[in-house]
mmCIF file of C-alpha atoms and ligand atoms in Angstrom:
data_model
loop_
_atom_site.group_PDB
_atom_site.id
_atom_site.type_symbol
_atom_site.label_atom_id
_atom_site.label_comp_id
_atom_site.label_asym_id
_atom_site.label_seq_id
_atom_site.Cartn_x
_atom_site.Cartn_y
_atom_site.Cartn_z
ATOM 1 C CA MET A 4 125.109 283.284 102.057
ATOM 2 C CA SER A 5 124.789 280.423 104.456
ATOM 3 C CA LEU A 6 124.922 282.904 107.386
ATOM 4 C CA ILE A 7 121.840 284.700 105.892
ATOM 5 C CA ASN A 8 120.106 281.402 105.317
ATOM 6 C CA ASN A 9 120.958 280.473 108.871
ATOM 7 C CA LEU A 10 119.547 283.717 110.249
ATOM 8 C CA LEU A 11 116.386 283.385 108.131
ATOM 9 C CA ARG A 12 115.727 280.004 109.786
ATOM 10 C CA HIS A 13 114.892 281.807 113.032
ATOM 11 C CA PHE A 14 111.461 283.069 113.621
ATOM 12 C CA GLY A 15 112.851 285.956 115.757
ATOM 13 C CA THR A 16 114.998 287.117 112.828
ATOM 14 C CA LYS A 17 111.988 287.075 110.596
ATOM 15 C CA VAL A 18 109.973 289.222 113.051
ATOM 16 C CA PHE A 19 112.929 291.640 113.402
ATOM 17 C CA LEU A 20 113.420 291.943 109.666
ATOM 18 C CA THR A 21 109.676 292.484 109.207
ATOM 19 C CA TYR A 22 109.728 295.381 111.714
ATOM 20 C CA LEU A 23 112.812 296.823 110.051
ATOM 21 C CA ALA A 24 111.273 296.593 106.595
ATOM 22 C CA LEU A 25 108.127 298.291 108.005
ATOM 23 C CA ILE A 26 110.151 301.201 109.506
ATOM 24 C CA LEU A 27 112.100 301.580 106.245
ATOM 25 C CA VAL A 28 108.918 301.621 104.153
ATOM 26 C CA MET A 29 107.445 304.238 106.493
ATOM 27 C CA LEU A 30 110.534 306.382 106.313
ATOM 28 C CA LEU A 31 110.510 306.029 102.491
ATOM 29 C CA ILE A 32 106.862 307.016 102.271
ATOM 30 C CA VAL A 33 107.363 310.040 104.610
ATOM 31 C CA GLY A 34 110.473 311.120 102.563
ATOM 32 C CA VAL A 35 108.756 310.743 99.197
ATOM 33 C CA ALA A 36 105.451 312.322 100.278
ATOM 34 C CA MET A 37 107.214 315.301 101.898
ATOM 35 C CA ARG A 38 109.299 315.799 98.772
ATOM 36 C CA LEU A 39 106.202 315.734 96.602
ATOM 37 C CA ALA A 40 103.966 317.766 98.931
ATOM 38 C CA LEU A 41 106.414 320.369 100.285
ATOM 39 C CA PRO A 42 106.985 322.580 97.211
ATOM 40 C CA ASP A 43 103.289 322.780 96.611
ATOM 41 C CA ALA A 44 102.459 323.557 100.229
ATOM 42 C CA LEU A 45 105.256 326.094 100.445
ATOM 43 C CA GLY A 46 104.076 327.779 97.307
ATOM 44 C CA ARG A 47 100.567 328.080 98.682
ATOM 45 C CA HIS A 48 101.736 329.491 101.994
ATOM 46 C CA MET A 49 104.078 332.062 100.353
ATOM 47 C CA GLN A 50 101.302 333.051 98.012
ATOM 48 C CA GLY A 51 98.932 333.437 100.932
ATOM 49 C CA MET A 52 101.406 335.776 102.658
ATOM 50 C CA GLY A 53 102.029 337.793 99.512
ATOM 51 C CA GLY A 54 98.224 338.181 99.119
ATOM 52 C CA MET A 55 98.046 339.516 102.663
ATOM 53 C CA GLY A 56 100.407 342.359 101.614
ATOM 54 C CA GLY A 57 103.607 340.841 102.960
ATOM 55 C CA GLN A 58 106.884 342.203 101.442
ATOM 56 C CA ALA A 59 108.925 339.447 99.998
ATOM 57 C CA ASN A 60 112.100 341.400 100.160
ATOM 58 C CA GLY A 61 111.385 343.751 102.995
ATOM 59 C CA PRO A 62 112.775 343.509 106.516
ATOM 60 C CA GLY A 63 109.963 341.064 107.540
ATOM 61 C CA ALA A 64 110.841 338.570 104.740
ATOM 62 C CA GLY A 65 113.060 336.352 106.975
ATOM 63 C CA PRO A 66 110.487 335.518 109.673
ATOM 64 C CA ASP A 67 107.756 335.257 107.050
ATOM 65 C CA LEU A 68 109.761 332.751 105.033
ATOM 66 C CA ALA A 69 110.548 330.779 108.127
ATOM 67 C CA LEU A 70 106.892 330.818 109.140
ATOM 68 C CA SER A 71 105.796 329.675 105.682
ATOM 69 C CA LEU A 72 108.457 326.934 105.681
ATOM 70 C CA ARG A 73 107.349 325.689 109.107
ATOM 71 C CA SER A 74 103.650 325.689 108.219
ATOM 72 C CA ALA A 75 104.350 324.140 104.870
ATOM 73 C CA SER A 76 106.546 321.377 106.366
ATOM 74 C CA ASN A 77 103.999 320.712 109.068
ATOM 75 C CA GLU A 78 101.312 320.331 106.456
ATOM 76 C CA ALA A 79 103.471 318.121 104.209
ATOM 77 C CA PHE A 80 104.595 316.020 107.197
ATOM 78 C CA LEU A 81 100.997 315.522 108.330
ATOM 79 C CA LEU A 82 100.025 314.400 104.902
ATOM 80 C CA ALA A 83 103.121 312.097 104.595
ATOM 81 C CA ALA A 84 102.577 310.703 108.065
ATOM 82 C CA GLY A 85 98.903 310.068 107.308
ATOM 83 C CA VAL A 86 99.779 308.138 104.153
ATOM 84 C CA ALA A 87 102.632 306.242 105.884
ATOM 85 C CA LEU A 88 100.322 305.366 108.827
ATOM 86 C CA LEU A 89 97.663 304.015 106.461
ATOM 87 C CA VAL A 90 100.291 301.914 104.613
ATOM 88 C CA ALA A 91 101.866 300.732 107.899
ATOM 89 C CA VAL A 92 98.497 299.714 109.429
ATOM 90 C CA GLY A 93 97.679 297.811 106.215
ATOM 91 C CA LEU A 94 101.084 296.144 106.081
ATOM 92 C CA SER A 95 101.056 295.276 109.774
ATOM 93 C CA VAL A 96 97.609 293.664 109.533
ATOM 94 C CA TRP A 97 98.810 291.583 106.584
ATOM 95 C CA LEU A 98 102.111 290.667 108.080
ATOM 96 C CA SER A 99 100.719 289.649 111.473
ATOM 97 C CA ARG A 100 98.201 287.471 109.673
ATOM 98 C CA GLU A 101 101.017 285.905 107.733
ATOM 99 C CA LEU A 102 103.039 285.260 110.814
ATOM 100 C CA ALA A 103 100.148 284.020 112.928
ATOM 101 C CA ALA A 104 98.585 281.801 110.201
ATOM 102 C CA PRO A 105 100.818 278.749 110.715
ATOM 103 C CA LEU A 106 100.320 278.935 114.545
ATOM 104 C CA GLN A 107 96.542 279.175 113.947
ATOM 105 C CA ARG A 108 96.767 276.049 111.693
ATOM 106 C CA ILE A 109 98.702 274.200 114.428
ATOM 107 C CA THR A 110 96.170 275.248 117.061
ATOM 108 C CA ALA A 111 93.300 274.018 114.899
ATOM 109 C CA ALA A 112 95.009 270.762 114.217
ATOM 110 C CA SER A 113 95.818 270.144 117.858
ATOM 111 C CA GLN A 114 92.150 270.790 118.780
ATOM 112 C CA ALA A 115 91.132 268.258 116.132
ATOM 113 C CA LEU A 116 93.638 265.778 117.652
ATOM 114 C CA ALA A 117 92.163 266.396 121.097
ATOM 115 C CA VAL A 118 88.732 265.220 119.973
ATOM 116 C CA GLY A 119 90.169 262.058 118.387
ATOM 117 C CA ARG A 120 90.681 263.144 114.739
ATOM 118 C CA TYR A 121 94.140 261.553 114.580
ATOM 119 C CA GLU A 122 94.414 261.817 110.812
ATOM 120 C CA GLU A 123 94.757 265.607 111.081
ATOM 121 C CA ARG A 124 98.014 267.152 109.865
ATOM 122 C CA VAL A 125 99.417 270.665 109.497
ATOM 123 C CA GLU A 126 100.465 271.813 106.028
ATOM 124 C CA VAL A 127 104.252 272.376 105.954
ATOM 125 C CA SER A 128 106.284 273.699 103.091
ATOM 126 C CA GLY A 129 108.244 270.988 101.342
ATOM 127 C CA ALA A 130 111.668 272.286 102.506
ATOM 128 C CA PRO A 131 113.763 269.885 104.567
ATOM 129 C CA GLU A 132 113.554 270.159 108.359
ATOM 130 C CA ALA A 133 116.953 271.876 108.663
ATOM 131 C CA GLU A 134 115.779 274.732 106.509
ATOM 132 C CA GLN A 135 112.541 275.349 108.366
ATOM 133 C CA ASP A 136 112.187 278.097 110.953
ATOM 134 C CA GLU A 137 111.007 277.376 114.488
ATOM 135 C CA ILE A 138 107.293 277.330 113.512
ATOM 136 C CA GLY A 139 108.045 275.068 110.519
ATOM 137 C CA ARG A 140 109.882 272.711 112.893
ATOM 138 C CA LEU A 141 107.026 272.850 115.392
ATOM 139 C CA ALA A 142 104.620 271.934 112.570
ATOM 140 C CA LEU A 143 106.844 269.038 111.580
ATOM 141 C CA SER A 144 107.083 267.692 115.113
ATOM 142 C CA PHE A 145 103.334 268.168 115.497
ATOM 143 C CA ASN A 146 102.768 266.031 112.440
ATOM 144 C CA GLN A 147 105.190 263.443 113.702
ATOM 145 C CA MET A 148 103.350 263.348 117.086
ATOM 146 C CA ALA A 149 100.003 263.058 115.283
ATOM 147 C CA ALA A 150 101.328 260.159 113.158
ATOM 148 C CA GLU A 151 102.492 258.345 116.272
ATOM 149 C CA LEU A 152 99.189 258.851 118.056
ATOM 150 C CA GLU A 153 97.342 257.673 114.947
ATOM 151 C CA GLN A 154 99.524 254.499 114.979
ATOM 152 C CA THR A 155 99.059 253.952 118.708
ATOM 153 C CA GLU A 156 95.252 254.314 118.271
ATOM 154 C CA ALA A 157 95.304 251.825 115.393
ATOM 155 C CA LEU A 158 97.360 249.389 117.509
ATOM 156 C CA ARG A 159 95.030 249.836 120.444
ATOM 157 C CA ARG A 160 92.053 248.999 118.317
ATOM 158 C CA GLN A 161 93.772 246.081 116.762
ATOM 159 C CA LEU A 162 94.813 244.833 120.264
ATOM 160 C CA ILE A 163 91.189 244.944 121.499
ATOM 161 C CA GLY A 164 90.208 242.983 118.393
ATOM 162 C CA ASP A 165 92.979 240.477 118.829
ATOM 163 C CA VAL A 166 92.364 239.941 122.496
ATOM 164 C CA SER A 167 88.560 239.491 122.011
ATOM 165 C CA HIS A 168 89.375 237.005 119.264
ATOM 166 C CA GLU A 169 91.792 235.066 121.468
ATOM 167 C CA LEU A 170 89.416 234.994 124.388
ATOM 168 C CA ARG A 171 86.476 233.871 122.301
ATOM 169 C CA THR A 172 87.850 230.448 121.365
ATOM 170 C CA PRO A 173 88.445 229.019 124.869
ATOM 171 C CA LEU A 174 85.309 230.720 126.221
ATOM 172 C CA THR A 175 83.162 229.224 123.489
ATOM 173 C CA ALA A 176 84.665 225.814 124.208
ATOM 174 C CA ILE A 177 83.984 226.108 127.986
ATOM 175 C CA LYS A 178 80.430 227.318 127.339
ATOM 176 C CA GLY A 179 79.889 224.407 124.936
ATOM 177 C CA TYR A 180 81.047 221.852 127.503
ATOM 178 C CA VAL A 181 78.937 223.333 130.265
ATOM 179 C CA GLU A 182 75.825 223.594 128.090
ATOM 180 C CA GLY A 183 76.446 220.024 126.992
ATOM 181 C CA LEU A 184 76.684 218.933 130.622
ATOM 182 C CA MET A 185 73.464 220.806 131.506
ATOM 183 C CA ASP A 186 71.551 219.233 128.656
ATOM 184 C CA GLY A 187 72.987 215.801 129.393
ATOM 185 C CA VAL A 188 74.607 215.412 125.912
ATOM 186 C CA VAL A 189 78.139 215.556 127.258
ATOM 187 C CA PRO A 190 78.975 212.893 129.832
ATOM 188 C CA ALA A 191 79.888 214.220 133.261
ATOM 189 C CA ASN A 192 83.168 212.320 133.456
ATOM 190 C CA ALA A 193 86.827 213.055 134.192
ATOM 191 C CA ASP A 194 87.593 213.579 130.503
ATOM 192 C CA THR A 195 85.028 216.362 130.158
ATOM 193 C CA TYR A 196 86.262 218.090 133.299
ATOM 194 C CA GLN A 197 89.760 217.835 132.047
ATOM 195 C CA GLN A 198 88.803 219.485 128.717
ATOM 196 C CA ILE A 199 87.154 222.317 130.599
ATOM 197 C CA HIS A 200 90.154 222.611 132.833
ATOM 198 C CA ARG A 201 92.502 222.833 129.814
ATOM 199 C CA GLU A 202 90.461 225.609 128.253
ATOM 200 C CA ALA A 203 90.403 227.553 131.510
ATOM 201 C CA ASP A 204 94.173 226.963 131.750
ATOM 202 C CA ARG A 205 94.662 228.438 128.298
ATOM 203 C CA LEU A 206 92.569 231.495 129.286
ATOM 204 C CA GLN A 207 94.704 231.932 132.417
ATOM 205 C CA ARG A 208 97.935 231.684 130.411
ATOM 206 C CA LEU A 209 96.685 234.163 127.840
ATOM 207 C CA VAL A 210 95.744 236.683 130.551
ATOM 208 C CA ALA A 211 99.155 236.226 132.220
ATOM 209 C CA ASP A 212 100.945 236.634 128.877
ATOM 210 C CA LEU A 213 98.918 239.795 128.145
ATOM 211 C CA GLN A 214 99.734 241.208 131.521
ATOM 212 C CA GLU A 215 103.444 240.548 130.918
ATOM 213 C CA LEU A 216 103.250 242.029 127.413
ATOM 214 C CA SER A 217 101.577 245.186 128.717
ATOM 215 C CA ARG A 218 104.276 245.477 131.386
ATOM 216 C CA VAL A 219 107.152 245.181 128.939
ATOM 217 C CA GLN A 220 105.526 247.302 126.324
ATOM 218 C CA SER A 221 104.716 250.225 128.592
ATOM 219 C CA GLY A 222 108.218 250.075 130.032
ATOM 220 C CA GLY A 223 106.541 249.458 133.400
ATOM 221 C CA PHE A 224 109.336 247.160 134.603
ATOM 222 C CA VAL A 225 112.768 247.970 135.901
ATOM 223 C CA LEU A 226 115.818 246.301 134.356
ATOM 224 C CA GLU A 227 118.218 245.366 137.114
ATOM 225 C CA LYS A 228 121.339 245.570 135.027
ATOM 226 C CA LYS A 229 124.573 244.129 136.330
ATOM 227 C CA PRO A 230 127.469 242.189 134.875
ATOM 228 C CA VAL A 231 126.255 238.753 133.871
ATOM 229 C CA LEU A 232 128.170 235.639 132.874
ATOM 230 C CA VAL A 233 126.879 233.881 129.781
ATOM 231 C CA ALA A 234 127.974 230.525 131.150
ATOM 232 C CA GLU A 235 125.705 231.027 134.214
ATOM 233 C CA LEU A 236 122.804 231.854 131.967
ATOM 234 C CA PHE A 237 123.406 228.623 130.017
ATOM 235 C CA GLN A 238 123.655 226.580 133.269
ATOM 236 C CA ALA A 239 120.363 227.943 134.491
ATOM 237 C CA LEU A 240 118.742 227.192 131.074
ATOM 238 C CA SER A 241 120.064 223.632 131.114
ATOM 239 C CA LYS A 242 118.743 223.119 134.676
ATOM 240 C CA ARG A 243 115.262 224.373 133.715
ATOM 241 C CA MET A 244 114.878 222.637 130.411
ATOM 242 C CA ALA A 245 116.932 219.385 130.532
ATOM 243 C CA LYS A 246 114.066 217.193 131.792
ATOM 244 C CA GLN A 247 111.554 218.522 129.225
ATOM 245 C CA PHE A 248 114.017 217.947 126.375
ATOM 246 C CA GLU A 249 114.760 214.417 127.637
ATOM 247 C CA ASP A 250 110.993 213.629 127.922
ATOM 248 C CA LYS A 251 110.509 214.594 124.277
ATOM 249 C CA ALA A 252 113.724 212.908 123.164
ATOM 250 C CA VAL A 253 115.113 216.133 121.678
ATOM 251 C CA ARG A 254 118.842 216.660 122.228
ATOM 252 C CA LEU A 255 119.780 219.940 123.971
ATOM 253 C CA GLU A 256 123.269 220.913 123.075
ATOM 254 C CA ILE A 257 124.679 223.894 124.989
ATOM 255 C CA ARG A 258 128.064 225.147 123.732
ATOM 256 C CA GLU A 259 130.921 226.220 126.027
ATOM 257 C CA ALA A 260 130.692 229.933 126.874
ATOM 258 C CA GLY A 261 133.196 230.189 129.727
ATOM 259 C CA ASP A 262 135.695 232.432 127.967
ATOM 260 C CA LEU A 263 133.174 235.115 126.980
ATOM 261 C CA PRO A 264 133.419 238.564 128.540
ATOM 262 C CA MET A 265 130.588 239.522 130.865
ATOM 263 C CA ILE A 266 127.406 241.101 129.410
ATOM 264 C CA SER A 267 125.524 243.956 130.930
ATOM 265 C CA GLY A 268 121.883 243.105 131.641
ATOM 266 C CA ASP A 269 119.156 241.848 133.868
ATOM 267 C CA GLU A 270 119.983 238.229 134.505
ATOM 268 C CA ASP A 271 116.339 237.139 135.001
ATOM 269 C CA ARG A 272 115.156 238.960 131.883
ATOM 270 C CA ILE A 273 117.823 237.521 129.574
ATOM 271 C CA GLY A 274 117.153 234.154 131.140
ATOM 272 C CA GLN A 275 113.491 234.632 130.304
ATOM 273 C CA VAL A 276 114.296 235.305 126.611
ATOM 274 C CA LEU A 277 116.546 232.137 126.436
ATOM 275 C CA LEU A 278 113.853 230.082 128.162
ATOM 276 C CA ASN A 279 111.193 231.381 125.738
ATOM 277 C CA LEU A 280 113.350 230.607 122.648
ATOM 278 C CA ALA A 281 114.270 227.174 124.065
ATOM 279 C CA SER A 282 110.618 226.328 124.825
ATOM 280 C CA ASN A 283 109.639 227.281 121.265
ATOM 281 C CA ALA A 284 112.522 225.341 119.816
ATOM 282 C CA LEU A 285 111.460 222.275 121.801
ATOM 283 C CA GLN A 286 107.789 222.744 120.895
ATOM 284 C CA TYR A 287 108.525 222.954 117.155
ATOM 285 C CA THR A 288 111.145 220.175 117.001
ATOM 286 C CA PRO A 289 109.896 216.601 116.654
ATOM 287 C CA PRO A 290 111.469 213.747 118.817
ATOM 288 C CA GLY A 291 114.885 212.750 117.591
ATOM 289 C CA GLY A 292 115.758 216.322 116.689
ATOM 290 C CA ARG A 293 118.245 218.609 118.310
ATOM 291 C CA VAL A 294 118.508 222.191 119.630
ATOM 292 C CA MET A 295 121.910 223.958 119.830
ATOM 293 C CA VAL A 296 122.550 226.908 122.027
ATOM 294 C CA ALA A 297 125.662 229.010 121.571
ATOM 295 C CA ALA A 298 127.086 232.483 122.136
ATOM 296 C CA ARG A 299 129.919 234.418 120.612
ATOM 297 C CA GLN A 300 131.382 237.843 120.917
ATOM 298 C CA GLN A 301 130.509 240.302 118.071
ATOM 299 C CA GLY A 302 132.152 243.647 118.591
ATOM 300 C CA SER A 303 130.733 245.175 121.785
ATOM 301 C CA PHE A 304 127.971 242.630 122.037
ATOM 302 C CA VAL A 305 127.455 238.968 122.709
ATOM 303 C CA GLU A 306 125.379 237.267 120.067
ATOM 304 C CA PHE A 307 123.214 234.386 121.344
ATOM 305 C CA GLU A 308 122.097 231.660 118.983
ATOM 306 C CA MET A 309 119.362 229.124 119.371
ATOM 307 C CA ALA A 310 119.259 226.737 116.436
ATOM 308 C CA ASP A 311 116.768 223.868 116.094
ATOM 309 C CA SER A 312 116.266 221.128 113.589
ATOM 310 C CA GLY A 313 112.516 221.474 113.820
ATOM 311 C CA SER A 314 109.566 222.495 111.617
ATOM 312 C CA GLY A 315 111.270 225.688 110.345
ATOM 313 C CA ILE A 316 109.471 228.873 109.322
ATOM 314 C CA PRO A 317 108.349 229.563 105.716
ATOM 315 C CA ALA A 318 109.991 232.753 104.342
ATOM 316 C CA GLU A 319 106.656 234.667 104.079
ATOM 317 C CA HIS A 320 106.118 234.390 107.831
ATOM 318 C CA LEU A 321 109.590 235.478 108.947
ATOM 319 C CA PRO A 322 108.928 239.230 108.914
ATOM 320 C CA HIS A 323 105.839 238.806 111.193
ATOM 321 C CA ILE A 324 107.053 236.271 113.610
ATOM 322 C CA PHE A 325 107.710 238.802 116.400
ATOM 323 C CA ASN A 326 104.347 240.429 116.029
ATOM 324 C CA ARG A 327 101.800 239.985 118.773
ATOM 325 C CA PHE A 328 99.418 236.998 118.342
ATOM 326 C CA TYR A 329 101.225 235.893 115.202
ATOM 327 C CA ARG A 330 101.375 232.144 114.654
ATOM 328 C CA VAL A 331 102.568 230.326 111.556
ATOM 329 C CA ASP A 332 100.105 227.468 111.962
ATOM 330 C CA LYS A 333 97.276 229.000 113.910
ATOM 331 C CA SER A 334 95.175 225.887 114.655
ATOM 332 C CA ARG A 335 98.201 223.737 115.668
ATOM 333 C CA SER A 336 99.735 226.331 117.962
ATOM 334 C CA ARG A 337 96.446 227.102 119.630
ATOM 335 C CA ALA A 338 95.900 223.435 120.269
ATOM 336 C CA GLU A 339 99.285 223.270 121.941
ATOM 337 C CA GLY A 340 98.610 226.362 124.008
ATOM 338 C CA GLY A 341 100.801 229.003 122.267
ATOM 339 C CA SER A 342 99.326 232.475 122.454
ATOM 340 C CA GLY A 343 101.759 234.022 119.941
ATOM 341 C CA ILE A 344 102.904 236.578 122.489
ATOM 342 C CA GLY A 345 106.178 234.931 123.690
ATOM 343 C CA LEU A 346 108.375 236.267 120.912
ATOM 344 C CA THR A 347 106.843 239.736 121.175
ATOM 345 C CA ILE A 348 107.816 239.802 124.828
ATOM 346 C CA ALA A 349 111.279 238.486 124.032
ATOM 347 C CA LYS A 350 111.760 241.239 121.391
ATOM 348 C CA HIS A 351 110.799 243.965 123.906
ATOM 349 C CA LEU A 352 113.126 242.534 126.546
ATOM 350 C CA VAL A 353 116.080 242.317 124.170
ATOM 351 C CA GLU A 354 115.520 245.806 122.746
ATOM 352 C CA SER A 355 115.179 247.264 126.260
ATOM 353 C CA HIS A 356 118.746 246.028 126.776
ATOM 354 C CA GLY A 357 119.891 247.809 123.630
ATOM 355 C CA GLY A 358 120.189 244.675 121.617
ATOM 356 C CA ARG A 359 118.224 243.212 118.711
ATOM 357 C CA ILE A 360 116.653 239.889 117.891
ATOM 358 C CA TRP A 361 116.007 238.192 114.569
ATOM 359 C CA VAL A 362 115.293 234.801 113.014
ATOM 360 C CA GLU A 363 116.537 232.866 110.092
ATOM 361 C CA SER A 364 115.059 229.708 108.560
ATOM 362 C CA GLN A 365 115.713 227.823 105.363
ATOM 363 C CA GLY A 366 111.997 227.107 105.166
ATOM 364 C CA ALA A 367 109.391 224.563 106.299
ATOM 365 C CA GLY A 368 110.957 221.429 107.722
ATOM 366 C CA ARG A 369 114.502 222.796 107.748
ATOM 367 C CA GLY A 370 114.819 224.179 111.234
ATOM 368 C CA SER A 371 115.056 227.770 112.558
ATOM 369 C CA THR A 372 117.756 229.800 114.134
ATOM 370 C CA PHE A 373 116.959 232.657 116.473
ATOM 371 C CA ARG A 374 119.691 235.138 117.324
ATOM 372 C CA PHE A 375 119.801 238.027 119.737
ATOM 373 C CA THR A 376 122.448 240.466 120.994
ATOM 374 C CA ILE A 377 123.162 241.869 124.422
ATOM 375 C CA PRO A 378 125.827 244.506 125.059
ATOM 376 C CA LEU A 379 129.066 243.723 126.853
ATOM 377 C CA VAL A 380 129.883 245.428 130.135
ATOM 378 C CA ARG A 381 131.636 248.683 129.211
ATOM 379 C CA HIS A 382 134.949 249.406 130.800
HETATM 380 P P1 ADP B 6 103.692 230.871 120.783
HETATM 381 O O1 ADP B 6 103.231 231.045 122.174
HETATM 382 O O2 ADP B 6 102.528 230.597 119.818
HETATM 383 O O3 ADP B 6 104.834 229.937 120.663
HETATM 384 P P2 ADP B 6 105.567 232.895 120.065
HETATM 385 O O4 ADP B 6 105.461 234.327 120.033
HETATM 386 O O5 ADP B 6 106.551 232.296 121.000
HETATM 387 O O6 ADP B 6 104.166 232.317 120.341
HETATM 388 O O7 ADP B 6 105.825 232.329 118.606
HETATM 389 C C1 ADP B 6 105.069 232.855 117.538
HETATM 390 C C2 ADP B 6 105.043 231.842 116.446
HETATM 391 O O8 ADP B 6 106.336 231.714 115.843
HETATM 392 C C3 ADP B 6 104.671 230.450 116.854
HETATM 393 O O9 ADP B 6 103.309 230.258 116.894
HETATM 394 C C4 ADP B 6 105.293 229.646 115.748
HETATM 395 O O10 ADP B 6 104.420 229.599 114.638
HETATM 396 C C5 ADP B 6 106.504 230.383 115.363
HETATM 397 N N1 ADP B 6 107.778 229.872 115.954
HETATM 398 C C6 ADP B 6 108.399 230.365 117.036
HETATM 399 N N2 ADP B 6 109.493 229.675 117.349
HETATM 400 C C7 ADP B 6 109.567 228.713 116.412
HETATM 401 C C8 ADP B 6 110.560 227.675 116.092
HETATM 402 N N3 ADP B 6 111.595 227.486 116.888
HETATM 403 N N4 ADP B 6 110.307 226.903 115.030
HETATM 404 C C9 ADP B 6 109.234 227.080 114.255
HETATM 405 N N5 ADP B 6 108.323 228.037 114.445
HETATM 406 C C10 ADP B 6 108.496 228.846 115.508
#
């Protein structure tokens, strides 16, 4: 039974069986029609000969009978073939339409897609994918592709909206200062120029972040994977961040990682993720707080941990924190220069290594813990 089901899942088998069925139907029609038409035709031919003075039992009866039989069977066959041909043409037209219909639907849908109607889908029978034939599976993958294109298009539109929104704030501020300067309502002093400079700086950082985001999202960067020592990553992090932590009086506590096996990854990129998480931790932890960095082996991965005693993240924001431009406290972060892109970049970098990244927080004011995994070197 499963063999038959298996065979029926192939479009080729369906076409073959259709032809076979057509041939059998034709044979059946020819057989039945000849059976019905032959006695009658034979009777007429024999009668015709008798009428012409033929002797049924005379010496000429043999050839006459044979002649009658041949003429009668010719006539019956022509009739049967005519009927069978008509039925076959009718059936073929119907069957080819049946077989071509799904392909026509896919063609129509792909043309709709080509002109930007991304919501277009092909109707597919409700059977699971494994039970569909090749055309059913083609329709299913077409629908999947259309859904992905629709999502990409929605993201693209959203991105344009987000970017315009992000650019508007600093641009409005710069314009305001310059207009104020031109009208003489804003004093032309160092403070004003510094404000303008700060806004221009924010614009520059936003553009740089966007460029980086587009690079990591499009996969337009090469990971230079090699065996990396976690302890070395931690050393580099400490070197880069120690002064900033000291300046803000936040304790940076980096745990021992010397006995961990090597991980496989791009040292700079993993360093970038650690730096990003550490900068965030520092940014959202008030003076007197602490940030702890650790790593431990979890199966065939090393799990990194960055735990801070800072502002924490309310539960309702946790699922969105890795989304582009997402900030918990929009006004505060913007004032401090965060574009809400850093974690999106970190997520892409971790995932391109085959790891994952997530965050835990007990809620506002109770600190946050970011974790991410990177695979070990395989032996
Ligand atoms: P930003 O450049 O704004 O820091 P990120 O993508 O790095 O952008 O972070 C997104 C948002 O996640 C931040 O605006 C902040 O609200 C929240 N966030 C990130 N890290 C922390 C942290 N350690 N503690 C509290 N909130 C955090």
